[in-house]
GROMACS .gro file of C-alpha atoms in nm:
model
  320
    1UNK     CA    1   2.662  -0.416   3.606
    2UNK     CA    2   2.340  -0.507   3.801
    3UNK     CA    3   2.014  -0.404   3.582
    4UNK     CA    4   1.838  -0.117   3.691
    5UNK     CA    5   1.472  -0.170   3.793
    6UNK     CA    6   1.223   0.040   3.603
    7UNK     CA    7   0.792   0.034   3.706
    8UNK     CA    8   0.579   0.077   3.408
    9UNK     CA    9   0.258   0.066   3.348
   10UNK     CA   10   0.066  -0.049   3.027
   11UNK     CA   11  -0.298   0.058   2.959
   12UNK     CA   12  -0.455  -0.200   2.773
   13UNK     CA   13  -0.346  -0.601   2.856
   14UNK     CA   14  -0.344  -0.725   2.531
   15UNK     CA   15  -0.030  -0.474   2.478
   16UNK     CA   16   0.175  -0.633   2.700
   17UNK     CA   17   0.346  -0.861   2.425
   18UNK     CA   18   0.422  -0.559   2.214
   19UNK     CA   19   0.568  -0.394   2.506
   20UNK     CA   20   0.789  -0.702   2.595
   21UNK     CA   21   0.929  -0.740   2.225
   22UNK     CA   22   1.030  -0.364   2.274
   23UNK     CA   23   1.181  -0.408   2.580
   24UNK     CA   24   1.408  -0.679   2.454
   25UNK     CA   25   1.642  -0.415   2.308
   26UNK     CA   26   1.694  -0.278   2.624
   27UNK     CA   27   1.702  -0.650   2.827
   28UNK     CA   28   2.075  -0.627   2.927
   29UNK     CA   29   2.002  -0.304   3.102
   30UNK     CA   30   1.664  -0.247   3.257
   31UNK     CA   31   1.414  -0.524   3.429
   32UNK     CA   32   1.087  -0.394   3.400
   33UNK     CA   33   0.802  -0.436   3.691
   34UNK     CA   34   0.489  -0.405   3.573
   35UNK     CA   35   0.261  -0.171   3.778
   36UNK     CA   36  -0.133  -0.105   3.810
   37UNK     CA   37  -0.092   0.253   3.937
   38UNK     CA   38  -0.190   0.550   3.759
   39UNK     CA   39   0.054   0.737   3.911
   40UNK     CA   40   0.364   0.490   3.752
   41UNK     CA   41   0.680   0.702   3.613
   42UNK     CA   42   0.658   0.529   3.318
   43UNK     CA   43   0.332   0.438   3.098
   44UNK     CA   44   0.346   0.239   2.794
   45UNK     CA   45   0.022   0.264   2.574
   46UNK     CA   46  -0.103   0.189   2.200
   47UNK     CA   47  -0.353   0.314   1.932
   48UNK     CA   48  -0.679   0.135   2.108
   49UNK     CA   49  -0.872   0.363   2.313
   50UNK     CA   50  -0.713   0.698   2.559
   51UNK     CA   51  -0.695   0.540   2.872
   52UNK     CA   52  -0.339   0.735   2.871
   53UNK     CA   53  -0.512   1.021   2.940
   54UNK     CA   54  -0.589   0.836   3.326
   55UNK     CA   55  -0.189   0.846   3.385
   56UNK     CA   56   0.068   1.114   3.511
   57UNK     CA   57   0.390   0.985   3.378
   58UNK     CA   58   0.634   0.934   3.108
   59UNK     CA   59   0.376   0.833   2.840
   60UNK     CA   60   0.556   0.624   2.499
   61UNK     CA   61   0.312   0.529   2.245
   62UNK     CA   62   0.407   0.206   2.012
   63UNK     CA   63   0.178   0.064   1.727
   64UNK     CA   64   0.182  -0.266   1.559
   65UNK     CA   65  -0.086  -0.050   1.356
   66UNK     CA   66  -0.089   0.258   1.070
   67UNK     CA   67  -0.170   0.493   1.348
   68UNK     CA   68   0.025   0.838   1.391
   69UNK     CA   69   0.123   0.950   1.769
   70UNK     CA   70  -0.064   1.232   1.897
   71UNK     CA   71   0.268   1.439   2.035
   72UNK     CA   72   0.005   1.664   2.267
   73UNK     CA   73  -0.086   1.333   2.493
   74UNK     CA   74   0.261   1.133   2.456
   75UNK     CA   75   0.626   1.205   2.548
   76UNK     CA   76   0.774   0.963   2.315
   77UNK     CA   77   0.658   0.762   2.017
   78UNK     CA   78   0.778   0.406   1.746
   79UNK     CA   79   0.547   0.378   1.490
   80UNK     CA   80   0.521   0.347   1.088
   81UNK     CA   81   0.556   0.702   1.016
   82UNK     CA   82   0.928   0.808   0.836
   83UNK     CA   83   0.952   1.103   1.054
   84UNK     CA   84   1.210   1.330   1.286
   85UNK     CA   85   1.095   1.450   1.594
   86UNK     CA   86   1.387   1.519   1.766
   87UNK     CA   87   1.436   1.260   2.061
   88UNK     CA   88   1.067   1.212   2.073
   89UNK     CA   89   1.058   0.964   1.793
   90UNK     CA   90   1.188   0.649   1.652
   91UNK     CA   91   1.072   0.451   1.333
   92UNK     CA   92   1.025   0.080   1.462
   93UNK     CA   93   0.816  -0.084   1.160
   94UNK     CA   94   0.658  -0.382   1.238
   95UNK     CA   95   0.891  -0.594   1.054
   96UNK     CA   96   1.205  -0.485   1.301
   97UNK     CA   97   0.967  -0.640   1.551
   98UNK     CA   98   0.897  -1.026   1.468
   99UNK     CA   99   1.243  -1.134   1.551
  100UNK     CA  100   1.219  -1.518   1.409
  101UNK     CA  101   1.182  -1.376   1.065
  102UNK     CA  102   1.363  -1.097   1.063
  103UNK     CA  103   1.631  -1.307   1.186
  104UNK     CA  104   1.640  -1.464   0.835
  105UNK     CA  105   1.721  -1.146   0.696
  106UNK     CA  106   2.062  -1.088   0.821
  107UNK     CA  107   2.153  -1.444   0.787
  108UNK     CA  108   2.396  -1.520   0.474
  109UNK     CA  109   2.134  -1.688   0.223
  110UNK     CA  110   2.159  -2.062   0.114
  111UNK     CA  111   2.255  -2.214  -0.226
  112UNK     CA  112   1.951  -2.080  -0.418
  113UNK     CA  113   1.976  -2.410  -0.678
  114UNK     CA  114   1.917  -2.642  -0.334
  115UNK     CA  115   1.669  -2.401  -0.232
  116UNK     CA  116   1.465  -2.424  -0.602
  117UNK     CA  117   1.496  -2.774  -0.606
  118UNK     CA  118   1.295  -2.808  -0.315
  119UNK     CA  119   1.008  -2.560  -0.441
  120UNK     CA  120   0.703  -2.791  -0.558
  121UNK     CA  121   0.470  -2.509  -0.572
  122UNK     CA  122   0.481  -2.192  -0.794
  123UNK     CA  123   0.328  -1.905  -0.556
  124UNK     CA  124   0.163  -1.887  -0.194
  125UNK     CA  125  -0.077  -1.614  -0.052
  126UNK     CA  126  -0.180  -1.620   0.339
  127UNK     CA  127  -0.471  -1.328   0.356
  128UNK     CA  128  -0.765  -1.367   0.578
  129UNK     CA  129  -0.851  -1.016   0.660
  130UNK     CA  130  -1.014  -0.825   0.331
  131UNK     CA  131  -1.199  -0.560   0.543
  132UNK     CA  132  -1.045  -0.207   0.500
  133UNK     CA  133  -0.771  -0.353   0.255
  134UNK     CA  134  -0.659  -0.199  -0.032
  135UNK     CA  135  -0.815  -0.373  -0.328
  136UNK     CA  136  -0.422  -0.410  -0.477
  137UNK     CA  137  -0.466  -0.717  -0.242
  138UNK     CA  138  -0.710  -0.912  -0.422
  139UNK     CA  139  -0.613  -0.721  -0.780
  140UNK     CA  140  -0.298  -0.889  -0.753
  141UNK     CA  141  -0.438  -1.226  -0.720
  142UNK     CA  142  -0.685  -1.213  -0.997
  143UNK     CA  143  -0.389  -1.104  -1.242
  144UNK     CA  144  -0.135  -1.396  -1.120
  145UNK     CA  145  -0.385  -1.617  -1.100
  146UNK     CA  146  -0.446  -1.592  -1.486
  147UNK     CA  147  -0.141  -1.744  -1.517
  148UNK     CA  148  -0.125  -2.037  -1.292
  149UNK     CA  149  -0.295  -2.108  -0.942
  150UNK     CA  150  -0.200  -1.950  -0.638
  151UNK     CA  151  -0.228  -2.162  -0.302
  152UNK     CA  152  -0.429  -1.968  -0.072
  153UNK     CA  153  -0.395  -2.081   0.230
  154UNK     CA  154  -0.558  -1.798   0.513
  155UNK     CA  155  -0.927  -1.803   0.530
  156UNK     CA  156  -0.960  -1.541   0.196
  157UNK     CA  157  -1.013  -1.813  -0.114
  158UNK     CA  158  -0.901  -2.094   0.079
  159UNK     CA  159  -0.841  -2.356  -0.202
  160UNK     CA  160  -0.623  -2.589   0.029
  161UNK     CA  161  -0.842  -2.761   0.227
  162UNK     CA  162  -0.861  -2.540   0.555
  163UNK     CA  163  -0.584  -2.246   0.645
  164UNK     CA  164  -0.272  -2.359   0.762
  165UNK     CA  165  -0.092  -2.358   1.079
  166UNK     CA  166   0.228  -2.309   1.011
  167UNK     CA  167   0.264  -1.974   0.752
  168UNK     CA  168   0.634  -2.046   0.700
  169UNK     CA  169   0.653  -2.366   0.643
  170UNK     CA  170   0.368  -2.371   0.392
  171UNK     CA  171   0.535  -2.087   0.184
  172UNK     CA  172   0.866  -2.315   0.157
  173UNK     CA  173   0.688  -2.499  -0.052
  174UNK     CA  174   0.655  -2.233  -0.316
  175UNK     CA  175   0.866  -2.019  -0.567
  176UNK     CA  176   0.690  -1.721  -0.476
  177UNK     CA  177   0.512  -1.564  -0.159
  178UNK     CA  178   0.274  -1.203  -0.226
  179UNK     CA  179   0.334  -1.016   0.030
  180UNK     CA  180   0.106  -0.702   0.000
  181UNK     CA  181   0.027  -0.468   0.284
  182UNK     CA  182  -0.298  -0.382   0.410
  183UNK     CA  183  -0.254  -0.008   0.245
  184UNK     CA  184   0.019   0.163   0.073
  185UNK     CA  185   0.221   0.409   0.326
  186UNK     CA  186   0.573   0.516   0.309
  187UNK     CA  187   0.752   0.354   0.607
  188UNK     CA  188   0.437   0.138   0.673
  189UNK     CA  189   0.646  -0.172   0.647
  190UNK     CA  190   0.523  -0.495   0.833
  191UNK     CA  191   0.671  -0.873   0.896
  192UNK     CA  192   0.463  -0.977   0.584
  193UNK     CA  193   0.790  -0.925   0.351
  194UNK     CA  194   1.016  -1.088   0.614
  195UNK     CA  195   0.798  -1.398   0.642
  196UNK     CA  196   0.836  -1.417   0.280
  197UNK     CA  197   1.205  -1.367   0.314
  198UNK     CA  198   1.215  -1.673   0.604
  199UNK     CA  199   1.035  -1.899   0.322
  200UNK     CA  200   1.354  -1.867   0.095
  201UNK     CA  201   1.082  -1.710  -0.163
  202UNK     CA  202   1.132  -1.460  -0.348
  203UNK     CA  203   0.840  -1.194  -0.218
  204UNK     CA  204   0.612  -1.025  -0.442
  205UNK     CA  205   0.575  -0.686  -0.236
  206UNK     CA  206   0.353  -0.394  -0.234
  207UNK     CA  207   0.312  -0.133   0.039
  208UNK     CA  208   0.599   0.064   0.140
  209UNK     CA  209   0.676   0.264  -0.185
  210UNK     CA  210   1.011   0.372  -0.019
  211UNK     CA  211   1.081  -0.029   0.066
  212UNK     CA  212   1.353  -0.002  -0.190
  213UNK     CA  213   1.551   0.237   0.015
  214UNK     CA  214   1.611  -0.057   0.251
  215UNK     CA  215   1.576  -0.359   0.072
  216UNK     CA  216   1.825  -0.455  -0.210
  217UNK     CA  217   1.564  -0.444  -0.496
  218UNK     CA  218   1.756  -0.727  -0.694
  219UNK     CA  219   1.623  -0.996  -0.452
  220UNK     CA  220   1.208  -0.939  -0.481
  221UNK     CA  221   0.955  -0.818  -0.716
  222UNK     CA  222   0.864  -0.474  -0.589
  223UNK     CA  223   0.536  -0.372  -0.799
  224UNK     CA  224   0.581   0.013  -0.686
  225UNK     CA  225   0.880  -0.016  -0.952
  226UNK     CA  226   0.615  -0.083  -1.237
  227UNK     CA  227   0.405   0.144  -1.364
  228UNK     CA  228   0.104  -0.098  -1.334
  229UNK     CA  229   0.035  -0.469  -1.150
  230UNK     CA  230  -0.031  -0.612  -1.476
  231UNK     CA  231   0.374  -0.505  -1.588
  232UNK     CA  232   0.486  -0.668  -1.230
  233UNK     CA  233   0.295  -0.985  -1.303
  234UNK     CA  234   0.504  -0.989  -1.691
  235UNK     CA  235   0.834  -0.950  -1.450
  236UNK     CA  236   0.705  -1.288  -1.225
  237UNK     CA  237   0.631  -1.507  -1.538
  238UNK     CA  238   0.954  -1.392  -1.696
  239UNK     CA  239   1.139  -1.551  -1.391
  240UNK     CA  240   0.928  -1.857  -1.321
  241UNK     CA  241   0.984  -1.915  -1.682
  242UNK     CA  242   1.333  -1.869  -1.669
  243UNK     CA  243   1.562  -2.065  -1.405
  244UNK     CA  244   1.885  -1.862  -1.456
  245UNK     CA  245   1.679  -1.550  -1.381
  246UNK     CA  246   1.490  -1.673  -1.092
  247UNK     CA  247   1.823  -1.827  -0.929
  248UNK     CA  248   1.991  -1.497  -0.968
  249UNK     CA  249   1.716  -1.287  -0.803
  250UNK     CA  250   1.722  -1.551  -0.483
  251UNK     CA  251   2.119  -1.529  -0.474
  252UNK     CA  252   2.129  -1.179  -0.423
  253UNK     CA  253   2.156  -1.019  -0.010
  254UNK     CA  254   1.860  -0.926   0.125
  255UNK     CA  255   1.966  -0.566   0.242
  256UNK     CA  256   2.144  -0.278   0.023
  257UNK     CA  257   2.531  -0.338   0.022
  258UNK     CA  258   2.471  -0.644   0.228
  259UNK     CA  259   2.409  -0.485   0.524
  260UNK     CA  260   2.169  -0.422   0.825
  261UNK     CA  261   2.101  -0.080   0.821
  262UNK     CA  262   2.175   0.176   1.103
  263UNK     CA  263   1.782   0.232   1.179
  264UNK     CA  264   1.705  -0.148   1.212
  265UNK     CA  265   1.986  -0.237   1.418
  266UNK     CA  266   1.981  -0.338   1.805
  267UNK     CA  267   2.174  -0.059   1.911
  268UNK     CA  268   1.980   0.205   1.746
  269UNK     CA  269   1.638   0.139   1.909
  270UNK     CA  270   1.838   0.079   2.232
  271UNK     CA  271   1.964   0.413   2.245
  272UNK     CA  272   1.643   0.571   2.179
  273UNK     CA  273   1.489   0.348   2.494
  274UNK     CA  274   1.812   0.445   2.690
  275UNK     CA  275   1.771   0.853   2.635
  276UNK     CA  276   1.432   0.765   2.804
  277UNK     CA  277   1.496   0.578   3.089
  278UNK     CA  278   1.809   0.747   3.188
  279UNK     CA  279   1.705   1.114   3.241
  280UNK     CA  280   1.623   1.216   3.553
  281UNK     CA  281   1.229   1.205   3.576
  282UNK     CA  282   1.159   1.515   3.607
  283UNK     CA  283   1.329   1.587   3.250
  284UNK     CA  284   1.207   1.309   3.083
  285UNK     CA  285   0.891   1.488   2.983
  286UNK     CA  286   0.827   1.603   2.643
  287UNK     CA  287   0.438   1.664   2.574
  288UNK     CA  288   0.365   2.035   2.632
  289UNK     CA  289   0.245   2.096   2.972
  290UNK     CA  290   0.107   2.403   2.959
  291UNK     CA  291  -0.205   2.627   3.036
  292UNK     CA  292  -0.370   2.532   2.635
  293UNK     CA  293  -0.208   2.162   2.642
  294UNK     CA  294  -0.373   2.097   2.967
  295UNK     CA  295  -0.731   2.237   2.827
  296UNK     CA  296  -0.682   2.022   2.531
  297UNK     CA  297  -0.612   1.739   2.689
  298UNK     CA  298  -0.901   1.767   2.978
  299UNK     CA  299  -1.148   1.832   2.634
  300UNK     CA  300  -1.027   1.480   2.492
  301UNK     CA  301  -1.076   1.336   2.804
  302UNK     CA  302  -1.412   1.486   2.840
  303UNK     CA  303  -1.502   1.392   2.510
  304UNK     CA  304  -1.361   1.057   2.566
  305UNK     CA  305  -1.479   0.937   2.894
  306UNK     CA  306  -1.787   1.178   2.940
  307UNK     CA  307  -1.972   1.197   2.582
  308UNK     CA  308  -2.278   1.220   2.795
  309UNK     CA  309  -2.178   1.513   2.997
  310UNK     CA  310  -2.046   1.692   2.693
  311UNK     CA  311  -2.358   1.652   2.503
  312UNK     CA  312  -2.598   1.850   2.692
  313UNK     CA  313  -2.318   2.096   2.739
  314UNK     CA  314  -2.360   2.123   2.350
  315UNK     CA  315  -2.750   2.074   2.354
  316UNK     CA  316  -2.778   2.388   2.650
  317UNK     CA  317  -2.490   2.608   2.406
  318UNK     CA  318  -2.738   2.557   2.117
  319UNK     CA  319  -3.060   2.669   2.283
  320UNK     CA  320  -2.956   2.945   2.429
   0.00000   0.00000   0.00000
């Protein structure tokens, strides 16, 4: 069957890969045209800026960021949040979306003794950005490295010589990878634990508290399941002191019952795409359009794109 052309717009450039990796699930079906018209049927957009606001169409908000939709200004909306919203909705973590390593995850895993006896190195840590981070980020260094060093190899306590290029192949090397989030969030799960996962480490994770409903919590350390960080650091000496332990804990599947769950699979996020795409326009619409939606959304966009304007509306309210 011939693939059925679809115009959308996107409102900020640098979103155009995000939008691409989304449209993948939906590759064998659609071929998207990308259009500069603010009057486009369809009009992908992200968390930077409101630029939305400018367009008349199907609006469907995606985030590679812990930003919520606003469901007055979009139709349709993937993000972190673990949410229903009828058909308006689908949770799309980041991690569903970097394909390499999440590829690793639904791949049967290797002999875990060949895999050990190629580990030189007891743990790895790849953090450059500190700003805004939850201090379980650095805590968690500071505790491990008590025990023994930790390569660091982003720009945060380099101790390598320079950060490295290659983020998988430098946590081969190692027994261990931390992969802690930015912030703690249910559902706010990104491709840090699957590029620990693609390194045939066993990850050290923190973040999603509700990871374990996903992940089979035999194969990683997950320090929500400890009371404190200093207790999850006790559990990764135990098994870098004790082979049998660590071999068992890299044996085991990386997904509950050894299998890809429903929300993470292709045909899931293609069928929310698909209820899109194949409504007749007109019907596709799901923001409320009414007389208050359409004064709420003219005051954002005053507020947005004419601060100036708005001001000495408030400054000539406040004298009078």
């Amino acid at each position: 069957m011939p693939k059925r052309t679809i115009q959308i717009a996107i409102t900020d450039d640098k979103y155009e890969p995000l939008f691409r990796t989304i449209s993948e699930f939906v590759s064998d079906r659609y071929h998207f045209v990308l259009s500069k018209r603010k009057d486009a049927p369809y009009v992908f957009h992200s968390a930077s800026g409101h630029d939305v606001l400018k367009y008349s169409g199907i609006r469907i908000f995606a985030t590679g960021e812990m930003v919520s939709p606003d469901f007055n200004t979009t139709d349709y909306a993937m993000g972190f949040d673990k949410m229903t919203y009828g058909d308006r909705y689908l949770w799309l973590p980041l991690i569903r979306l970097y394909r390499d390593s999440y590829q690793s995850l639904i791949t049967p895993r290797m002999d875990a003794t060949n895999i050990l006896n190629g580990k030189s190195n007891f743990c790895a840590y790849v953090m450059s950005n500190t700003a805004n981070s939850a201090p379980e980020r650095t805590q968690i260094y500071d505790l491990i490295s008590r025990y023994k060093t930790i390569s660091s190899g982003g720009s945060w306590r380099n101790n390598i010589g320079g950060r490295v290029d290659d983020k998988i192949t430098f946590q081969s090397k190692h027994k261990f990878v931390i992969a802690f989030e930015n912030m703690s969030f249910q559902g706010y799960l990104t491709e840090k634990f699957s590029e620990a996962a693609a390194s045939q480490s066993i990850p050290i994770y923190w973040g999603d508290p509700s990871i374990g409903e996903i992940f089979n919590p035999k194969s990683f350390v997950n320090c929500h399941d400890y009371p404190t960080l200093e207790e999850a650091v006790e559990k990764i000496i135990e098994l870098d002191q004790n082979d049998q332990a660590y071999l068992q804990m890299l044996s085991q599947p990386w997904f509950l019952n050894e299998t890809e769950p429903e929300c993470f699979s292709q045909q899931h996020s293609a069928a929310f795409l698909n209820n899109i795409f194949e409504q007749p326009l007109e019907k596709a619409y799901r923001r409320p359009l009414g007389r208050w939606a359409i004064k709420y959304e003219r005051a954002l966009y005053r507020a947005v794109f004419r601060p100036h304007e708005q001001l000495l509306k408030n400054i000539w309210k406040t004298k009078r």
